[in-house]
Amino acid sequence: MSSKLTIPDLSGKAVLITGASSGIGAALAYGFAAQGALVGLHYNSGTEAAHAIARDIEAAGGSVVLAQADAASSEEMVAAVDKVAKTFGRLDGLINNAGSMIARVAYEEMTDEHYDRVMDVNARSVISTSRAALPYLKKEGGFIINTTSIAARTGGSAGAGIYGSSKAFVGAVTKGMAVEFARYNIRVNAVAPGVIITPFQDRYALPGQLDQVAASVPLRRTGTPEDCLGTYLFLASATLSGYITGQTIDVNGGQLMP
């Protein structure tokens, strides 16, 4: 819960983090709370984990509000945004981190149903949640950070092609929003994690894949959620990144160097 680095302009800012009950999202919830930010902690099925994180944040003196919603439902995400913004009386930042592979399905075997499920949670949710947050972010200017993936650049591993494509969509949306929202002094950027050890990898990694990655990347290991935290904090801080928008920062240990 402690942070060695203090970023003064994040203190008191209200930030909604989607998909924050585990993995990178959970690390972000703890990390932004440690900076004194007011944390909107969105979750869907991870009720017990989300409440545990909220208790930890509050025990450390932080402020957090829980918002349960299905990221694939635009209506539910609008309600989640409104709940966080109205509880804190403001919303300064949005981190679109919720996402899922759903299952590994080859393009040759893909159904419309699978396509819709992947695209709804990974792609459409970014648009609907950002659109809901925009009226609040416009008041003082702010930031949006989207979580994409190394799969957006590689096309994804076996059976993860549509997941990679959905994340490539997010990368393009990031650029388009950056252009449109600049007039409101809202910066929009993205983070592209590589292979980060989270419950996502526990669920979807292929046999031996994690060991292969660890052996092949220049830094000789897979990543952790905490490895990603600093990049999000950097992009959230206008002091540190106030002239950066429309960019994607890769956090992958050198696995891919675009």
PDB file of C-alpha atoms in Angstrom:
ATOM      1  CA  MET A   1       0.000   0.000   0.000  1.00  0.00           C
ATOM      2  CA  SER A   2       2.951   2.324   0.432  1.00  0.00           C
ATOM      3  CA  SER A   3       4.562   4.154  -2.444  1.00  0.00           C
ATOM      4  CA  LYS A   4       8.139   5.364  -2.570  1.00  0.00           C
ATOM      5  CA  LEU A   5       7.281   7.887  -5.272  1.00  0.00           C
ATOM      6  CA  THR A   6       4.893  10.740  -4.520  1.00  0.00           C
ATOM      7  CA  ILE A   7       3.132  12.424  -7.426  1.00  0.00           C
ATOM      8  CA  PRO A   8       1.468  15.483  -5.882  1.00  0.00           C
ATOM      9  CA  ASP A   9      -0.989  16.237  -8.690  1.00  0.00           C
ATOM     10  CA  LEU A  10      -2.702  12.844  -8.286  1.00  0.00           C
ATOM     11  CA  SER A  11      -3.692  13.466  -4.671  1.00  0.00           C
ATOM     12  CA  GLY A  12      -7.400  14.193  -4.360  1.00  0.00           C
ATOM     13  CA  LYS A  13      -8.153  13.237  -7.956  1.00  0.00           C
ATOM     14  CA  ALA A  14     -11.056  10.854  -8.549  1.00  0.00           C
ATOM     15  CA  VAL A  15     -10.140   7.950 -10.821  1.00  0.00           C
ATOM     16  CA  LEU A  16     -12.395   5.135 -12.013  1.00  0.00           C
ATOM     17  CA  ILE A  17     -10.487   1.908 -12.706  1.00  0.00           C
ATOM     18  CA  THR A  18     -12.438  -0.786 -14.531  1.00  0.00           C
ATOM     19  CA  GLY A  19     -11.623  -4.436 -13.990  1.00  0.00           C
ATOM     20  CA  ALA A  20      -9.960  -3.611 -10.681  1.00  0.00           C
ATOM     21  CA  SER A  21     -10.644  -6.712  -8.606  1.00  0.00           C
ATOM     22  CA  SER A  22      -7.538  -8.602  -9.749  1.00  0.00           C
ATOM     23  CA  GLY A  23      -4.340  -8.433 -11.753  1.00  0.00           C
ATOM     24  CA  ILE A  24      -3.243  -5.103 -13.185  1.00  0.00           C
ATOM     25  CA  GLY A  25      -6.466  -3.411 -12.122  1.00  0.00           C
ATOM     26  CA  ALA A  26      -5.969  -4.371  -8.487  1.00  0.00           C
ATOM     27  CA  ALA A  27      -2.382  -3.070  -8.569  1.00  0.00           C
ATOM     28  CA  LEU A  28      -3.697   0.193 -10.001  1.00  0.00           C
ATOM     29  CA  ALA A  29      -6.334   0.504  -7.286  1.00  0.00           C
ATOM     30  CA  TYR A  30      -3.713   0.115  -4.574  1.00  0.00           C
ATOM     31  CA  GLY A  31      -1.204   2.320  -6.389  1.00  0.00           C
ATOM     32  CA  PHE A  32      -3.533   5.243  -7.069  1.00  0.00           C
ATOM     33  CA  ALA A  33      -4.896   5.066  -3.518  1.00  0.00           C
ATOM     34  CA  ALA A  34      -1.327   5.270  -2.215  1.00  0.00           C
ATOM     35  CA  GLN A  35      -0.967   8.529  -4.159  1.00  0.00           C
ATOM     36  CA  GLY A  36      -3.994   9.961  -2.357  1.00  0.00           C
ATOM     37  CA  ALA A  37      -6.363   9.527  -5.291  1.00  0.00           C
ATOM     38  CA  LEU A  38     -10.038   8.764  -4.748  1.00  0.00           C
ATOM     39  CA  VAL A  39     -10.493   5.324  -6.269  1.00  0.00           C
ATOM     40  CA  GLY A  40     -13.567   4.102  -8.096  1.00  0.00           C
ATOM     41  CA  LEU A  41     -13.111   0.333  -8.044  1.00  0.00           C
ATOM     42  CA  HIS A  42     -15.149  -1.367 -10.759  1.00  0.00           C
ATOM     43  CA  TYR A  43     -15.633  -5.125 -10.766  1.00  0.00           C
ATOM     44  CA  ASN A  44     -18.056  -7.669 -12.125  1.00  0.00           C
ATOM     45  CA  SER A  45     -17.766 -11.238 -10.817  1.00  0.00           C
ATOM     46  CA  GLY A  46     -14.880 -10.696  -8.369  1.00  0.00           C
ATOM     47  CA  THR A  47     -17.053  -9.489  -5.522  1.00  0.00           C
ATOM     48  CA  GLU A  48     -15.050 -10.935  -2.637  1.00  0.00           C
ATOM     49  CA  ALA A  49     -11.714  -9.737  -4.015  1.00  0.00           C
ATOM     50  CA  ALA A  50     -13.059  -6.255  -4.777  1.00  0.00           C
ATOM     51  CA  HIS A  51     -14.399  -5.823  -1.263  1.00  0.00           C
ATOM     52  CA  ALA A  52     -11.102  -7.041   0.212  1.00  0.00           C
ATOM     53  CA  ILE A  53      -9.152  -4.483  -1.824  1.00  0.00           C
ATOM     54  CA  ALA A  54     -11.577  -1.759  -0.748  1.00  0.00           C
ATOM     55  CA  ARG A  55     -11.104  -2.707   2.906  1.00  0.00           C
ATOM     56  CA  ASP A  56      -7.323  -2.566   2.502  1.00  0.00           C
ATOM     57  CA  ILE A  57      -7.493   0.889   0.912  1.00  0.00           C
ATOM     58  CA  GLU A  58      -9.792   2.232   3.608  1.00  0.00           C
ATOM     59  CA  ALA A  59      -7.651   0.710   6.373  1.00  0.00           C
ATOM     60  CA  ALA A  60      -4.685   2.622   4.975  1.00  0.00           C
ATOM     61  CA  GLY A  61      -6.657   5.876   5.101  1.00  0.00           C
ATOM     62  CA  GLY A  62      -7.695   5.958   1.446  1.00  0.00           C
ATOM     63  CA  SER A  63     -11.035   6.666  -0.188  1.00  0.00           C
ATOM     64  CA  VAL A  64     -12.734   4.101  -2.410  1.00  0.00           C
ATOM     65  CA  VAL A  65     -16.172   3.437  -3.852  1.00  0.00           C
ATOM     66  CA  LEU A  66     -17.171   0.068  -5.281  1.00  0.00           C
ATOM     67  CA  ALA A  67     -19.090  -0.148  -8.556  1.00  0.00           C
ATOM     68  CA  GLN A  68     -20.283  -3.519  -9.814  1.00  0.00           C
ATOM     69  CA  ALA A  69     -21.192  -3.764 -13.488  1.00  0.00           C
ATOM     70  CA  ASP A  70     -20.845  -5.994 -16.519  1.00  0.00           C
ATOM     71  CA  ALA A  71     -18.304  -4.248 -18.751  1.00  0.00           C
ATOM     72  CA  ALA A  72     -20.099  -5.675 -21.786  1.00  0.00           C
ATOM     73  CA  SER A  73     -23.270  -3.755 -20.862  1.00  0.00           C
ATOM     74  CA  SER A  74     -23.213  -0.092 -21.841  1.00  0.00           C
ATOM     75  CA  GLU A  75     -26.131   0.649 -19.526  1.00  0.00           C
ATOM     76  CA  GLU A  76     -24.432  -0.899 -16.502  1.00  0.00           C
ATOM     77  CA  MET A  77     -21.168   0.935 -17.183  1.00  0.00           C
ATOM     78  CA  VAL A  78     -23.003   4.263 -17.457  1.00  0.00           C
ATOM     79  CA  ALA A  79     -24.484   3.576 -14.022  1.00  0.00           C
ATOM     80  CA  ALA A  80     -21.047   2.669 -12.640  1.00  0.00           C
ATOM     81  CA  VAL A  81     -19.506   5.896 -13.944  1.00  0.00           C
ATOM     82  CA  ASP A  82     -22.350   7.972 -12.533  1.00  0.00           C
ATOM     83  CA  LYS A  83     -22.110   6.270  -9.137  1.00  0.00           C
ATOM     84  CA  VAL A  84     -18.390   6.984  -8.790  1.00  0.00           C
ATOM     85  CA  ALA A  85     -18.587  10.552 -10.076  1.00  0.00           C
ATOM     86  CA  LYS A  86     -21.565  11.462  -7.904  1.00  0.00           C
ATOM     87  CA  THR A  87     -20.137   9.826  -4.790  1.00  0.00           C
ATOM     88  CA  PHE A  88     -16.864  11.741  -5.062  1.00  0.00           C
ATOM     89  CA  GLY A  89     -18.445  14.855  -6.563  1.00  0.00           C
ATOM     90  CA  ARG A  90     -16.008  14.715  -9.464  1.00  0.00           C
ATOM     91  CA  LEU A  91     -14.250  12.445 -11.925  1.00  0.00           C
ATOM     92  CA  ASP A  92     -10.767  13.344 -13.103  1.00  0.00           C
ATOM     93  CA  GLY A  93      -9.638  10.160 -14.787  1.00  0.00           C
ATOM     94  CA  LEU A  94     -10.802   6.903 -16.295  1.00  0.00           C
ATOM     95  CA  ILE A  95      -8.721   3.759 -16.758  1.00  0.00           C
ATOM     96  CA  ASN A  96     -10.401   1.339 -19.147  1.00  0.00           C
ATOM     97  CA  ASN A  97      -8.745  -1.827 -17.914  1.00  0.00           C
ATOM     98  CA  ALA A  98     -11.577  -4.409 -17.958  1.00  0.00           C
ATOM     99  CA  GLY A  99     -11.103  -7.145 -20.520  1.00  0.00           C
ATOM    100  CA  SER A 100     -11.175 -10.862 -21.190  1.00  0.00           C
ATOM    101  CA  MET A 101     -10.167 -13.413 -23.782  1.00  0.00           C
ATOM    102  CA  ILE A 102     -13.400 -15.304 -22.964  1.00  0.00           C
ATOM    103  CA  ALA A 103     -11.874 -18.473 -24.488  1.00  0.00           C
ATOM    104  CA  ARG A 104      -9.257 -19.497 -27.032  1.00  0.00           C
ATOM    105  CA  VAL A 105     -11.112 -19.947 -30.302  1.00  0.00           C
ATOM    106  CA  ALA A 106      -9.473 -20.154 -33.724  1.00  0.00           C
ATOM    107  CA  TYR A 107     -10.786 -17.848 -36.443  1.00  0.00           C
ATOM    108  CA  GLU A 108     -11.739 -20.936 -38.457  1.00  0.00           C
ATOM    109  CA  GLU A 109     -14.069 -22.055 -35.667  1.00  0.00           C
ATOM    110  CA  MET A 110     -15.342 -18.691 -34.462  1.00  0.00           C
ATOM    111  CA  THR A 111     -19.030 -18.028 -34.037  1.00  0.00           C
ATOM    112  CA  ASP A 112     -20.783 -14.671 -34.109  1.00  0.00           C
ATOM    113  CA  GLU A 113     -21.627 -15.198 -30.446  1.00  0.00           C
ATOM    114  CA  HIS A 114     -17.975 -15.537 -29.456  1.00  0.00           C
ATOM    115  CA  TYR A 115     -17.028 -12.525 -31.570  1.00  0.00           C
ATOM    116  CA  ASP A 116     -19.726 -10.430 -29.900  1.00  0.00           C
ATOM    117  CA  ARG A 117     -18.700 -11.464 -26.387  1.00  0.00           C
ATOM    118  CA  VAL A 118     -15.028 -10.609 -26.934  1.00  0.00           C
ATOM    119  CA  MET A 119     -15.678  -7.342 -28.727  1.00  0.00           C
ATOM    120  CA  ASP A 120     -18.344  -6.183 -26.277  1.00  0.00           C
ATOM    121  CA  VAL A 121     -16.149  -6.545 -23.189  1.00  0.00           C
ATOM    122  CA  ASN A 122     -12.814  -5.466 -24.705  1.00  0.00           C
ATOM    123  CA  ALA A 123     -13.762  -2.928 -27.363  1.00  0.00           C
ATOM    124  CA  ARG A 124     -17.260  -1.510 -27.061  1.00  0.00           C
ATOM    125  CA  SER A 125     -16.852  -1.115 -23.294  1.00  0.00           C
ATOM    126  CA  VAL A 126     -14.028   1.373 -23.870  1.00  0.00           C
ATOM    127  CA  ILE A 127     -16.272   3.545 -26.000  1.00  0.00           C
ATOM    128  CA  SER A 128     -19.370   3.333 -23.815  1.00  0.00           C
ATOM    129  CA  THR A 129     -17.500   3.920 -20.552  1.00  0.00           C
ATOM    130  CA  SER A 130     -15.471   6.791 -21.979  1.00  0.00           C
ATOM    131  CA  ARG A 131     -18.613   8.378 -23.411  1.00  0.00           C
ATOM    132  CA  ALA A 132     -20.289   8.154 -19.999  1.00  0.00           C
ATOM    133  CA  ALA A 133     -17.258   9.683 -18.272  1.00  0.00           C
ATOM    134  CA  LEU A 134     -16.809  12.501 -20.768  1.00  0.00           C
ATOM    135  CA  PRO A 135     -19.279  15.014 -19.246  1.00  0.00           C
ATOM    136  CA  TYR A 136     -17.474  14.741 -15.905  1.00  0.00           C
ATOM    137  CA  LEU A 137     -13.961  14.820 -17.369  1.00  0.00           C
ATOM    138  CA  LYS A 138     -14.800  17.918 -19.435  1.00  0.00           C
ATOM    139  CA  LYS A 139     -15.385  19.998 -16.306  1.00  0.00           C
ATOM    140  CA  GLU A 140     -11.725  20.313 -15.329  1.00  0.00           C
ATOM    141  CA  GLY A 141      -9.891  18.391 -18.029  1.00  0.00           C
ATOM    142  CA  GLY A 142      -8.487  15.005 -17.182  1.00  0.00           C
ATOM    143  CA  PHE A 143      -7.235  11.757 -18.621  1.00  0.00           C
ATOM    144  CA  ILE A 144      -8.283   8.428 -20.073  1.00  0.00           C
ATOM    145  CA  ILE A 145      -5.885   5.485 -20.113  1.00  0.00           C
ATOM    146  CA  ASN A 146      -6.833   2.378 -22.066  1.00  0.00           C
ATOM    147  CA  THR A 147      -5.300  -1.037 -21.482  1.00  0.00           C
ATOM    148  CA  THR A 148      -4.440  -2.707 -24.757  1.00  0.00           C
ATOM    149  CA  SER A 149      -2.014  -5.642 -25.163  1.00  0.00           C
ATOM    150  CA  ILE A 150       1.084  -6.932 -26.870  1.00  0.00           C
ATOM    151  CA  ALA A 151      -1.415  -9.166 -28.708  1.00  0.00           C
ATOM    152  CA  ALA A 152      -2.658  -6.059 -30.515  1.00  0.00           C
ATOM    153  CA  ARG A 153       0.718  -5.839 -32.252  1.00  0.00           C
ATOM    154  CA  THR A 154       1.425  -9.556 -32.760  1.00  0.00           C
ATOM    155  CA  GLY A 155      -2.060 -10.732 -33.721  1.00  0.00           C
ATOM    156  CA  GLY A 156      -2.318 -12.945 -30.654  1.00  0.00           C
ATOM    157  CA  SER A 157      -1.172 -16.497 -29.993  1.00  0.00           C
ATOM    158  CA  ALA A 158      -3.102 -19.610 -31.019  1.00  0.00           C
ATOM    159  CA  GLY A 159      -6.829 -19.100 -30.547  1.00  0.00           C
ATOM    160  CA  ALA A 160      -6.365 -15.560 -29.235  1.00  0.00           C
ATOM    161  CA  GLY A 161      -6.622 -13.805 -32.565  1.00  0.00           C
ATOM    162  CA  ILE A 162      -9.919 -12.045 -31.952  1.00  0.00           C
ATOM    163  CA  TYR A 163      -8.667 -10.955 -28.522  1.00  0.00           C
ATOM    164  CA  GLY A 164      -5.620  -9.390 -30.171  1.00  0.00           C
ATOM    165  CA  SER A 165      -7.851  -7.759 -32.770  1.00  0.00           C
ATOM    166  CA  SER A 166     -10.122  -6.314 -30.092  1.00  0.00           C
ATOM    167  CA  LYS A 167      -7.076  -4.800 -28.401  1.00  0.00           C
ATOM    168  CA  ALA A 168      -5.831  -3.395 -31.715  1.00  0.00           C
ATOM    169  CA  PHE A 169      -9.232  -1.729 -31.956  1.00  0.00           C
ATOM    170  CA  VAL A 170      -8.583  -0.161 -28.549  1.00  0.00           C
ATOM    171  CA  GLY A 171      -5.247   1.168 -29.787  1.00  0.00           C
ATOM    172  CA  ALA A 172      -6.937   2.883 -32.721  1.00  0.00           C
ATOM    173  CA  VAL A 173      -9.733   4.219 -30.521  1.00  0.00           C
ATOM    174  CA  THR A 174      -7.090   5.711 -28.231  1.00  0.00           C
ATOM    175  CA  LYS A 175      -5.717   7.799 -31.103  1.00  0.00           C
ATOM    176  CA  GLY A 176      -9.139   8.879 -32.290  1.00  0.00           C
ATOM    177  CA  MET A 177     -10.265   9.912 -28.829  1.00  0.00           C
ATOM    178  CA  ALA A 178      -7.004  11.770 -28.266  1.00  0.00           C
ATOM    179  CA  VAL A 179      -7.737  13.917 -31.314  1.00  0.00           C
ATOM    180  CA  GLU A 180     -11.396  14.514 -30.453  1.00  0.00           C
ATOM    181  CA  PHE A 181     -11.015  15.089 -26.719  1.00  0.00           C
ATOM    182  CA  ALA A 182      -7.986  17.375 -26.863  1.00  0.00           C
ATOM    183  CA  ARG A 183     -10.341  20.348 -27.203  1.00  0.00           C
ATOM    184  CA  TYR A 184     -11.564  19.558 -23.683  1.00  0.00           C
ATOM    185  CA  ASN A 185      -8.030  19.288 -22.276  1.00  0.00           C
ATOM    186  CA  ILE A 186      -8.479  15.536 -21.878  1.00  0.00           C
ATOM    187  CA  ARG A 187      -5.429  13.420 -22.663  1.00  0.00           C
ATOM    188  CA  VAL A 188      -6.014   9.872 -23.943  1.00  0.00           C
ATOM    189  CA  ASN A 189      -3.236   7.284 -23.944  1.00  0.00           C
ATOM    190  CA  ALA A 190      -2.841   3.518 -23.708  1.00  0.00           C
ATOM    191  CA  VAL A 191      -0.646   0.942 -22.011  1.00  0.00           C
ATOM    192  CA  ALA A 192       0.189  -2.312 -23.812  1.00  0.00           C
ATOM    193  CA  PRO A 193       1.285  -4.926 -21.268  1.00  0.00           C
ATOM    194  CA  GLY A 194       3.216  -7.979 -22.388  1.00  0.00           C
ATOM    195  CA  VAL A 195       2.942 -11.283 -20.540  1.00  0.00           C
ATOM    196  CA  ILE A 196       2.022 -10.223 -17.020  1.00  0.00           C
ATOM    197  CA  ILE A 197       1.430 -12.909 -14.388  1.00  0.00           C
ATOM    198  CA  THR A 198      -2.200 -12.429 -13.369  1.00  0.00           C
ATOM    199  CA  PRO A 199      -5.294 -14.635 -13.041  1.00  0.00           C
ATOM    200  CA  PHE A 200      -5.807 -13.888 -16.765  1.00  0.00           C
ATOM    201  CA  GLN A 201      -2.649 -15.878 -17.561  1.00  0.00           C
ATOM    202  CA  ASP A 202      -3.614 -18.604 -15.105  1.00  0.00           C
ATOM    203  CA  ARG A 203      -6.797 -19.032 -17.105  1.00  0.00           C
ATOM    204  CA  TYR A 204      -5.644 -18.594 -20.695  1.00  0.00           C
ATOM    205  CA  ALA A 205      -1.879 -19.263 -21.015  1.00  0.00           C
ATOM    206  CA  LEU A 206      -0.928 -22.192 -23.237  1.00  0.00           C
ATOM    207  CA  PRO A 207       1.121 -25.053 -21.738  1.00  0.00           C
ATOM    208  CA  GLY A 208       4.735 -23.935 -21.375  1.00  0.00           C
ATOM    209  CA  GLN A 209       3.989 -20.464 -22.759  1.00  0.00           C
ATOM    210  CA  LEU A 210       4.998 -18.536 -19.650  1.00  0.00           C
ATOM    211  CA  ASP A 211       8.337 -20.339 -19.350  1.00  0.00           C
ATOM    212  CA  GLN A 212       9.046 -19.710 -23.023  1.00  0.00           C
ATOM    213  CA  VAL A 213       8.358 -16.021 -22.652  1.00  0.00           C
ATOM    214  CA  ALA A 214      10.478 -15.745 -19.517  1.00  0.00           C
ATOM    215  CA  ALA A 215      13.404 -17.343 -21.325  1.00  0.00           C
ATOM    216  CA  SER A 216      13.063 -15.253 -24.465  1.00  0.00           C
ATOM    217  CA  VAL A 217      12.489 -11.672 -23.322  1.00  0.00           C
ATOM    218  CA  PRO A 218      15.589  -9.488 -22.850  1.00  0.00           C
ATOM    219  CA  LEU A 219      14.815  -8.925 -19.149  1.00  0.00           C
ATOM    220  CA  ARG A 220      14.616 -12.732 -18.735  1.00  0.00           C
ATOM    221  CA  ARG A 221      11.343 -12.848 -16.831  1.00  0.00           C
ATOM    222  CA  THR A 222       7.624 -12.398 -17.178  1.00  0.00           C
ATOM    223  CA  GLY A 223       6.047  -9.258 -15.747  1.00  0.00           C
ATOM    224  CA  THR A 224       4.024  -8.480 -12.647  1.00  0.00           C
ATOM    225  CA  PRO A 225       1.070  -6.123 -12.240  1.00  0.00           C
ATOM    226  CA  GLU A 226       3.337  -3.837 -10.222  1.00  0.00           C
ATOM    227  CA  ASP A 227       5.659  -3.590 -13.235  1.00  0.00           C
ATOM    228  CA  CYS A 228       2.819  -1.824 -15.044  1.00  0.00           C
ATOM    229  CA  LEU A 229       1.803   0.579 -12.280  1.00  0.00           C
ATOM    230  CA  GLY A 230       4.397   3.276 -12.875  1.00  0.00           C
ATOM    231  CA  THR A 231       3.384   3.703 -16.512  1.00  0.00           C
ATOM    232  CA  TYR A 232      -0.239   4.335 -15.585  1.00  0.00           C
ATOM    233  CA  LEU A 233       0.754   6.784 -12.839  1.00  0.00           C
ATOM    234  CA  PHE A 234       3.002   8.599 -15.310  1.00  0.00           C
ATOM    235  CA  LEU A 235       0.236   8.917 -17.901  1.00  0.00           C
ATOM    236  CA  ALA A 236      -2.286  10.033 -15.265  1.00  0.00           C
ATOM    237  CA  SER A 237      -0.093  12.885 -14.027  1.00  0.00           C
ATOM    238  CA  ALA A 238      -0.339  16.105 -16.000  1.00  0.00           C
ATOM    239  CA  THR A 239       2.871  17.208 -14.295  1.00  0.00           C
ATOM    240  CA  LEU A 240       4.765  14.243 -15.724  1.00  0.00           C
ATOM    241  CA  SER A 241       2.994  13.715 -19.056  1.00  0.00           C
ATOM    242  CA  GLY A 242       0.935  16.825 -19.757  1.00  0.00           C
ATOM    243  CA  TYR A 243       2.089  17.025 -23.388  1.00  0.00           C
ATOM    244  CA  ILE A 244       1.585  13.350 -24.165  1.00  0.00           C
ATOM    245  CA  THR A 245      -1.611  12.146 -25.822  1.00  0.00           C
ATOM    246  CA  GLY A 246      -2.570   9.531 -28.377  1.00  0.00           C
ATOM    247  CA  GLN A 247       0.350   7.287 -27.439  1.00  0.00           C
ATOM    248  CA  THR A 248       0.696   3.638 -26.490  1.00  0.00           C
ATOM    249  CA  ILE A 249       3.470   2.680 -24.076  1.00  0.00           C
ATOM    250  CA  ASP A 250       4.657  -0.940 -24.218  1.00  0.00           C
ATOM    251  CA  VAL A 251       5.444  -2.698 -20.929  1.00  0.00           C
ATOM    252  CA  ASN A 252       6.773  -6.080 -21.976  1.00  0.00           C
ATOM    253  CA  GLY A 253      10.365  -6.531 -20.818  1.00  0.00           C
ATOM    254  CA  GLY A 254      11.609  -6.033 -24.357  1.00  0.00           C
ATOM    255  CA  GLN A 255       9.599  -8.952 -25.765  1.00  0.00           C
ATOM    256  CA  LEU A 256       8.451  -6.692 -28.591  1.00  0.00           C
ATOM    257  CA  MET A 257      10.110  -3.436 -29.591  1.00  0.00           C
ATOM    258  CA  PRO A 258       7.881  -1.643 -32.127  1.00  0.00           C
TER     259      PRO A 258
END
